[in-house]
CSV table of C-alpha atoms in Angstrom, one decimal:
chain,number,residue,atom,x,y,z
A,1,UNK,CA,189.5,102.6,114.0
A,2,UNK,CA,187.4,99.6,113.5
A,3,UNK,CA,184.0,98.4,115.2
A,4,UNK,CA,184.5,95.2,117.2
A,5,UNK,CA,182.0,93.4,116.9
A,6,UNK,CA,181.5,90.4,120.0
A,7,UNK,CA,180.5,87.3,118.1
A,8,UNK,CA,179.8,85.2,121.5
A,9,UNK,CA,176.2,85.3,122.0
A,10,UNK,CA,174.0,84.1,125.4
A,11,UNK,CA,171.4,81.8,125.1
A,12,UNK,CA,168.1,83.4,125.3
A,13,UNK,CA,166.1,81.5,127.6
A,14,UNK,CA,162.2,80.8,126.6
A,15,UNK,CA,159.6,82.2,127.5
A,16,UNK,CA,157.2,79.7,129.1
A,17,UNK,CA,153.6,79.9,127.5
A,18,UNK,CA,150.8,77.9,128.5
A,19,UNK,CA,147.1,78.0,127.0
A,20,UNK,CA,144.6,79.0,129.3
A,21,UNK,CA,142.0,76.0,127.9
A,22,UNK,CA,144.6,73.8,128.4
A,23,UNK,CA,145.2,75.1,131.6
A,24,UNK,CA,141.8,74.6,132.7
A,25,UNK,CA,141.9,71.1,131.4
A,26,UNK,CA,145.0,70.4,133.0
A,27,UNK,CA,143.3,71.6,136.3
A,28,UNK,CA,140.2,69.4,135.3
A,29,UNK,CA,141.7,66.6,134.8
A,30,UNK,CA,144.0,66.8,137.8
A,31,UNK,CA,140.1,66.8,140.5
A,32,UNK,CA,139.1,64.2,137.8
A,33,UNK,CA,141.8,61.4,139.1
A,34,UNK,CA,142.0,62.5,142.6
A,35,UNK,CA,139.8,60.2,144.5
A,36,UNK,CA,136.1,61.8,144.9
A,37,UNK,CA,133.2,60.4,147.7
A,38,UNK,CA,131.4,59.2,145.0
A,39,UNK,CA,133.7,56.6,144.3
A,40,UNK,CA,132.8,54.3,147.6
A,41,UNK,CA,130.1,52.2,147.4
A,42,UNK,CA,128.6,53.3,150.8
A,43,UNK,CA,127.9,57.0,149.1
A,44,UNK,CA,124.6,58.2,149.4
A,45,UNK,CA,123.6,61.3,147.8
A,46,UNK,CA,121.8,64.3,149.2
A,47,UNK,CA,119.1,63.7,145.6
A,48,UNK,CA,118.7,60.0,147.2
A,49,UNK,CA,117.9,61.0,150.6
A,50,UNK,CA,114.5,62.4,151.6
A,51,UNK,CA,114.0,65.9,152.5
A,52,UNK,CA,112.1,66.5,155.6
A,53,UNK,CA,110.0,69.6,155.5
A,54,UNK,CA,110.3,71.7,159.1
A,55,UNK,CA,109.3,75.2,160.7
A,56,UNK,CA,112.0,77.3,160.8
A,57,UNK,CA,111.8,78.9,164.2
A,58,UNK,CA,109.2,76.4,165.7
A,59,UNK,CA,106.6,78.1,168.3
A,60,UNK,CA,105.9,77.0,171.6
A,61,UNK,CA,102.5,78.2,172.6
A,62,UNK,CA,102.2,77.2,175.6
A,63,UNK,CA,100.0,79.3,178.6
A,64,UNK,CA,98.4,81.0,176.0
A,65,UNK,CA,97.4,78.3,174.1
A,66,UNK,CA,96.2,76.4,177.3
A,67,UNK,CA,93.9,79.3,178.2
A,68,UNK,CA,92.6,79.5,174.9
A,69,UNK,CA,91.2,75.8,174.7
A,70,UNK,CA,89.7,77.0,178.2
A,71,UNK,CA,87.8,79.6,176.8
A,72,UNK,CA,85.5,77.5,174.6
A,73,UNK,CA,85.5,74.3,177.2
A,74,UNK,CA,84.0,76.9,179.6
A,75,UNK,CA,81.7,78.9,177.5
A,76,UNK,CA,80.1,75.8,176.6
A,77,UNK,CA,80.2,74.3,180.1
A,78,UNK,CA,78.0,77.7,181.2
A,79,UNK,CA,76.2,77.6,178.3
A,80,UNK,CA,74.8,74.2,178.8
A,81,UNK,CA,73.9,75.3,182.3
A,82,UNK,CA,71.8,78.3,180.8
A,83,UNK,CA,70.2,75.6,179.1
A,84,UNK,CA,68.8,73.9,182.7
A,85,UNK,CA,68.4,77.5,184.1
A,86,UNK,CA,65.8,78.1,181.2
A,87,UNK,CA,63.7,75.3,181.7
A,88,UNK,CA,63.4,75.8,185.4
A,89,UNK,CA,63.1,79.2,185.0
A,90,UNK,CA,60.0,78.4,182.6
A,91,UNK,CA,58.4,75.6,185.0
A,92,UNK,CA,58.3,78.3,187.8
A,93,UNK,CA,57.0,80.7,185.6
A,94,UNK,CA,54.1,78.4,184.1
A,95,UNK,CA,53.7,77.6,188.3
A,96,UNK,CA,52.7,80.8,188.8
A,97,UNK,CA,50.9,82.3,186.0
A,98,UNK,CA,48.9,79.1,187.2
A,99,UNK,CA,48.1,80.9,190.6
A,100,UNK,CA,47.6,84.2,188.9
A,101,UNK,CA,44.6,83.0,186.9
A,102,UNK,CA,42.6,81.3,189.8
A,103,UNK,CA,40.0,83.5,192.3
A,104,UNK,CA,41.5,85.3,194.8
A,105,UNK,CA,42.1,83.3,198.4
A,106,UNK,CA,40.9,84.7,201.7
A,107,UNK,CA,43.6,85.4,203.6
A,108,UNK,CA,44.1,83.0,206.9
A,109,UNK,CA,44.3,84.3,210.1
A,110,UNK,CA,48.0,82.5,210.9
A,111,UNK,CA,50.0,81.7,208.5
A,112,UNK,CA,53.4,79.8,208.9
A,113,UNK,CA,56.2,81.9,207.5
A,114,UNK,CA,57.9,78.6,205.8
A,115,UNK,CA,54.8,78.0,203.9
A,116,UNK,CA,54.8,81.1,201.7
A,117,UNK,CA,56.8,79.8,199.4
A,118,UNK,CA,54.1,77.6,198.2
A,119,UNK,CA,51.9,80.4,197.6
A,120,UNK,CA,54.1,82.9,196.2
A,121,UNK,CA,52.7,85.0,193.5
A,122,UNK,CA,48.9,83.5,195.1
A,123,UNK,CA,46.4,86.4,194.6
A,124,UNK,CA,44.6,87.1,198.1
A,125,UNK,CA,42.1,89.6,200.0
A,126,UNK,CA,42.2,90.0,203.3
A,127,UNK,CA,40.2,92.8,205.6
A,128,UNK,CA,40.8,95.3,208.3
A,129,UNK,CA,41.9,99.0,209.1
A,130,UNK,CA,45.4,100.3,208.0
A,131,UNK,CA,47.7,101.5,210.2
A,132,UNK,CA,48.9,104.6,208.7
A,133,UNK,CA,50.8,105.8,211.9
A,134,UNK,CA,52.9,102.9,211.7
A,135,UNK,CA,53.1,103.7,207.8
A,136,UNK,CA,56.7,103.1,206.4
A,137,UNK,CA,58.0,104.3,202.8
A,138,UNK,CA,61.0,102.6,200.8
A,139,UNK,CA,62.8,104.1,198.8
A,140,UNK,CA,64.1,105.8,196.8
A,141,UNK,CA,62.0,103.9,193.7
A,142,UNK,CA,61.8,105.0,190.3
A,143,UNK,CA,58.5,104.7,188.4
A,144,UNK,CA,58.0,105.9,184.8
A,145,UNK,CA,61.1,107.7,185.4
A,146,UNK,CA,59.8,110.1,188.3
A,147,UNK,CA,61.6,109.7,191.8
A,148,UNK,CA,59.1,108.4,194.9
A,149,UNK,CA,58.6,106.2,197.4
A,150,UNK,CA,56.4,102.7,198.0
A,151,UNK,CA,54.4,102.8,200.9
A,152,UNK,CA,54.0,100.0,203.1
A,153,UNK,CA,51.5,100.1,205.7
A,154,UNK,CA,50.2,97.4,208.5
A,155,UNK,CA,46.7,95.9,208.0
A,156,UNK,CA,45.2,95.0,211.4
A,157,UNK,CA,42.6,92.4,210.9
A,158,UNK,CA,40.6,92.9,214.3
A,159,UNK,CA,38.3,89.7,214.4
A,160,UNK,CA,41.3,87.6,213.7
A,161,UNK,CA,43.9,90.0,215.6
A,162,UNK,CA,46.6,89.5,213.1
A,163,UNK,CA,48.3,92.3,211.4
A,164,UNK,CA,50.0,91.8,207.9
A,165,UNK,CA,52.3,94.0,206.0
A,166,UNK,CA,50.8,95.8,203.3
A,167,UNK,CA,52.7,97.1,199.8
A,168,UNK,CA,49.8,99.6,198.7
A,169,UNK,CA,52.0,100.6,195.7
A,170,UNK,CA,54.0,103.6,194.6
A,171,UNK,CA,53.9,107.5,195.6
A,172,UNK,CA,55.6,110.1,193.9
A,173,UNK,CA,58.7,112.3,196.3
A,174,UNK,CA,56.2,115.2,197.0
A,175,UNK,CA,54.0,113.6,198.6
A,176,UNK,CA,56.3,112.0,201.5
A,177,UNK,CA,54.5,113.9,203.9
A,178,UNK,CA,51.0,112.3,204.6
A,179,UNK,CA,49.7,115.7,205.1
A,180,UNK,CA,50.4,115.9,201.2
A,181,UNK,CA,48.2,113.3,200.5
A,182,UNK,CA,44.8,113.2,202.4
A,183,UNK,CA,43.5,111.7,199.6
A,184,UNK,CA,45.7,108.9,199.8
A,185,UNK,CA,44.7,108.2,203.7
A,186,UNK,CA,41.9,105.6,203.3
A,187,UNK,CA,40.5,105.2,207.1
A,188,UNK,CA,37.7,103.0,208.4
A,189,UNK,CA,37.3,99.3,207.4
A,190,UNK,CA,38.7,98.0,203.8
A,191,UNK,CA,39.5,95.1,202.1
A,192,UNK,CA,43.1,94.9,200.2
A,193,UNK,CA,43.4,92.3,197.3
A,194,UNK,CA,46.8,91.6,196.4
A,195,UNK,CA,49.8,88.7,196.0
A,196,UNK,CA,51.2,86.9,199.2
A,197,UNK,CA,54.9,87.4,198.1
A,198,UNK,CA,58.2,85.5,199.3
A,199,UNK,CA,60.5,87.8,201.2
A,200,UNK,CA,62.5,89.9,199.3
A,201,UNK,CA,66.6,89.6,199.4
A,202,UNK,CA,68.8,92.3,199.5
A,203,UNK,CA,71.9,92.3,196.7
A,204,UNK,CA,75.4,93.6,197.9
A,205,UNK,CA,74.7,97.4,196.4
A,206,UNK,CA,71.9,98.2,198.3
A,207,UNK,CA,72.4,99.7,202.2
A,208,UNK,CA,71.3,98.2,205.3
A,209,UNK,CA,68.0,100.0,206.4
A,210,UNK,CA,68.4,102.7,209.5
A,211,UNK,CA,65.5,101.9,211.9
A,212,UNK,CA,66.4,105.1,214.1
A,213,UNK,CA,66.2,107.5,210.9
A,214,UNK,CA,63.1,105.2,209.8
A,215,UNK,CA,64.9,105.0,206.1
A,216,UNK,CA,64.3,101.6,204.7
A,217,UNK,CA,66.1,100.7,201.1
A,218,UNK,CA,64.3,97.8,200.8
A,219,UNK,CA,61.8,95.7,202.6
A,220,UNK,CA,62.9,93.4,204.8
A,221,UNK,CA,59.8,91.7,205.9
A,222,UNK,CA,61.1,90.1,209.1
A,223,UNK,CA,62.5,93.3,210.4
A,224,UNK,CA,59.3,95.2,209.3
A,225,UNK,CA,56.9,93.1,210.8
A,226,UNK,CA,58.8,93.1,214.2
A,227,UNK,CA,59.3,96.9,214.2
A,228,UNK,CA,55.3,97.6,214.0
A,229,UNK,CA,54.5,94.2,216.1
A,230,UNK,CA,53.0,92.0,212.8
A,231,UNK,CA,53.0,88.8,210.8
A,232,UNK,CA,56.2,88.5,208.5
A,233,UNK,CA,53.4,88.3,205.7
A,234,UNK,CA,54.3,90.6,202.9
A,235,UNK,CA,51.1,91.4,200.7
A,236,UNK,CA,51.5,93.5,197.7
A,237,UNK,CA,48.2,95.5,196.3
A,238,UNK,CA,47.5,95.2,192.8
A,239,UNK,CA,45.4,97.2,190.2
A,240,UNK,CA,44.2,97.0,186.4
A,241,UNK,CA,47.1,98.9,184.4
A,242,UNK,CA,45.0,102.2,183.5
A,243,UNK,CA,47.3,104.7,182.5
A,244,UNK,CA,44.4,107.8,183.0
A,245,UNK,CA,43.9,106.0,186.5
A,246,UNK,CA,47.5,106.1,187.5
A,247,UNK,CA,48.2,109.6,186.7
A,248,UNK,CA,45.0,110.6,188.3
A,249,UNK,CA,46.4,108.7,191.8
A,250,UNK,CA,50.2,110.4,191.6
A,251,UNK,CA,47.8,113.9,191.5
A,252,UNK,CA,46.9,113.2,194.3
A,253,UNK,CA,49.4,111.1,196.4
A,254,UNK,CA,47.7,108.0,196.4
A,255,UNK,CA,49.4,104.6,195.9
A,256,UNK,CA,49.8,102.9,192.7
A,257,UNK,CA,49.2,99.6,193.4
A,258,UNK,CA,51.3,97.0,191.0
A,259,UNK,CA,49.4,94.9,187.4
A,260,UNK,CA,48.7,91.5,188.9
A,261,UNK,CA,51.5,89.9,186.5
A,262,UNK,CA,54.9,87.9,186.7
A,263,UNK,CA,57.9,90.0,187.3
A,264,UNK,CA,60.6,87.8,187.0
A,265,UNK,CA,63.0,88.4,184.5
A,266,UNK,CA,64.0,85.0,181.8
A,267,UNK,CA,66.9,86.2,179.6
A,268,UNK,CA,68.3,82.7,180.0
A,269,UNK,CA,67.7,82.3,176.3
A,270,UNK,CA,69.9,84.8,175.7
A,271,UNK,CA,72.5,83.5,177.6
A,272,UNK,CA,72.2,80.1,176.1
A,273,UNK,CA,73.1,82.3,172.7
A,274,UNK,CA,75.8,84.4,174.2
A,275,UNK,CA,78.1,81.5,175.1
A,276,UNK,CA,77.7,78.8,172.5
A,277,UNK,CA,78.5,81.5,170.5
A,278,UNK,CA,81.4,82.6,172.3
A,279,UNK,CA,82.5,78.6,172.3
A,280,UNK,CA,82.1,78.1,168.5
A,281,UNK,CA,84.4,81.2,167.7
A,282,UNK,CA,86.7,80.4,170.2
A,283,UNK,CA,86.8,76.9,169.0
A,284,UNK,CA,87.7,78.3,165.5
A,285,UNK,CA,90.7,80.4,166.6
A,286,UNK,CA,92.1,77.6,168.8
A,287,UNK,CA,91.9,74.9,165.3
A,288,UNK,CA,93.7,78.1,163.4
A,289,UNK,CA,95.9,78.6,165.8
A,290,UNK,CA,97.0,75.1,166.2
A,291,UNK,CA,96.6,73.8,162.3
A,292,UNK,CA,98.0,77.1,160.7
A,293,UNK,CA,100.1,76.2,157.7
A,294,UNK,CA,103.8,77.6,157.6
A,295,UNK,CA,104.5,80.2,155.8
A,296,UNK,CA,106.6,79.1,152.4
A,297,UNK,CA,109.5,81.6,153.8
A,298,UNK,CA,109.8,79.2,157.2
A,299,UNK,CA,109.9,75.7,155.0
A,300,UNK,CA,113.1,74.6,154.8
A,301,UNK,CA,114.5,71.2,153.4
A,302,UNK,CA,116.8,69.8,156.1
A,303,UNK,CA,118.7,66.2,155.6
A,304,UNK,CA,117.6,62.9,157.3
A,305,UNK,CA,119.6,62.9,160.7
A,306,UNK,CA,120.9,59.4,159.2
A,307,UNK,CA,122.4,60.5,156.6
A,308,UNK,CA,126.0,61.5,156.8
């Protein structure tokens, strides 16, 4: 039997094949003759327009910045008023070192209340017997560190009739009782030299005095001088600064008068320093603050809003 062979044969179909370059070109040239923004004539490029550089993430200072231009307007507003505290801090204090150097003044028999001021710091004597059972003792004051008392006692002039208040100067806390201190209790007629001093004024810490206790915290001349029936004259006794002397006296309880010096405080130059300082620094962080450069990771390059 013979092999039959089938002589009809299919068409084989082909196999499309396409080369990827041309491909590519194909696909190239295709975007190539569609119509592109470029071709108007209105078309502006991004390269042609100008960048505008920004802060990403602007800041708004606000409160904070407000009070921190306050800061140095202020420091330098007080420190410019330190400046007129010191020189009429150092007029008063050439006014009295003025009074300090000239000869003692007798004291007068009356003298007006309002008038004192006139004389403040004004070194005086005045003469008569001291009233030690009206005595009164303020306190507590400190002195060299030790705990006492200052002992005020009335000076009753008896020609003129007059009493005056009397600051004989500092006693140490044993010696509170003037049985302590017969040493201390000068009796007969003497003769006090001293400074005719303003009134004192009480600050907010320190406690009203208790006249039924007879504790006085400070001296409040007025009240003083009508509790033992005197002059609201305040005199305080002064003395060389000896330091032998003053020892010897606390031995044996009798007052330490006060140097007859200024005692009035002038750290207005240090103020002055203190807040122009405090304004120039300030002044430095509020220009850093306000001029501080962005940082190159917030610049950004954003388009002109006209550009489209």
């Amino acid at each position: 039997m013979g092999v039959v062979q089938c002589t009809t044969r299919r068409p084989i179909k082909p196999i499309a094949f396409r080369c990827p370059a041309c491909r590519h070109l194909s696909q190239s040239t295709a975007r190539l003759e569609a119509k592109q923004p470029a071709d108007s004539p209105d078309f502006i490029s991004i390269i042609d327009n100008p960048p505008n550089l920004i802060r990403a993430g602007k800041k708004k200072h606000g409160l904070g910045l407000i009070v921190l231009a306050l800061i140095p307007i202020t420091a330098f507003a007080l420190g410019t008023w330190q400046v007129q505290r010191l020189g009429w801090k150092s007029k008063l204090m050439a006014k009295l070192e003025d009074r300090l150097v000239r000869d003692p003044l007798p004291l007068p028999p009356h003298i007006d209340p309002n008038a004192i001021h006139e004389f403040d710091y004004r070194r005086v004597y005045a003469t008569g017997h001291l009233r030690h059972d009206q005595e009164m003792l303020i306190g507590p004051r400190l002195n060299d560190g030790k705990d006492g008392y200052l002992v005020v006692t009335p000076l009753e002039r008896g020609g003129e009739g007059t009493t005056v208040l009397v600051n004989r100067g500092w006693i140490p806390k044993a010696f509170k009782d003037q049985r302590k201190r017969e040493g201390g209790m000068e009796n007969g007629v003497v003769t006090i030299e001293g400074l005719l001093r303003e009134p004192w004024k009480k600050n907010m810490f320190t406690p009203d005095n208790n006249l039924r206790k007879a504790e006085f915290y400070f001296p409040d001349v007025v009240q003083m001088a009508e509790l033992t029936g005197s002059q609201a004259v305040w005199i305080e006794a002064t003395m060389e600064p000896d330091l032998i002397q003053s020892w010897d006296r606390a031995a044996k309880g009798i007052p330490i008068g006060r140097p007859a010096e200024i005692n009035i405080r002038n750290n207005h130059a240090q103020y002055i320093f203190t807040w122009y300082a405090l304004a120039a620094a300030t002044s430095v962080m509020l220009w850093m603050v306000v001029k501080k450069p962005p940082a190159d990771i917030s610049r950004r390059v954003r388009q002109n809003k006209e550009w489209n």
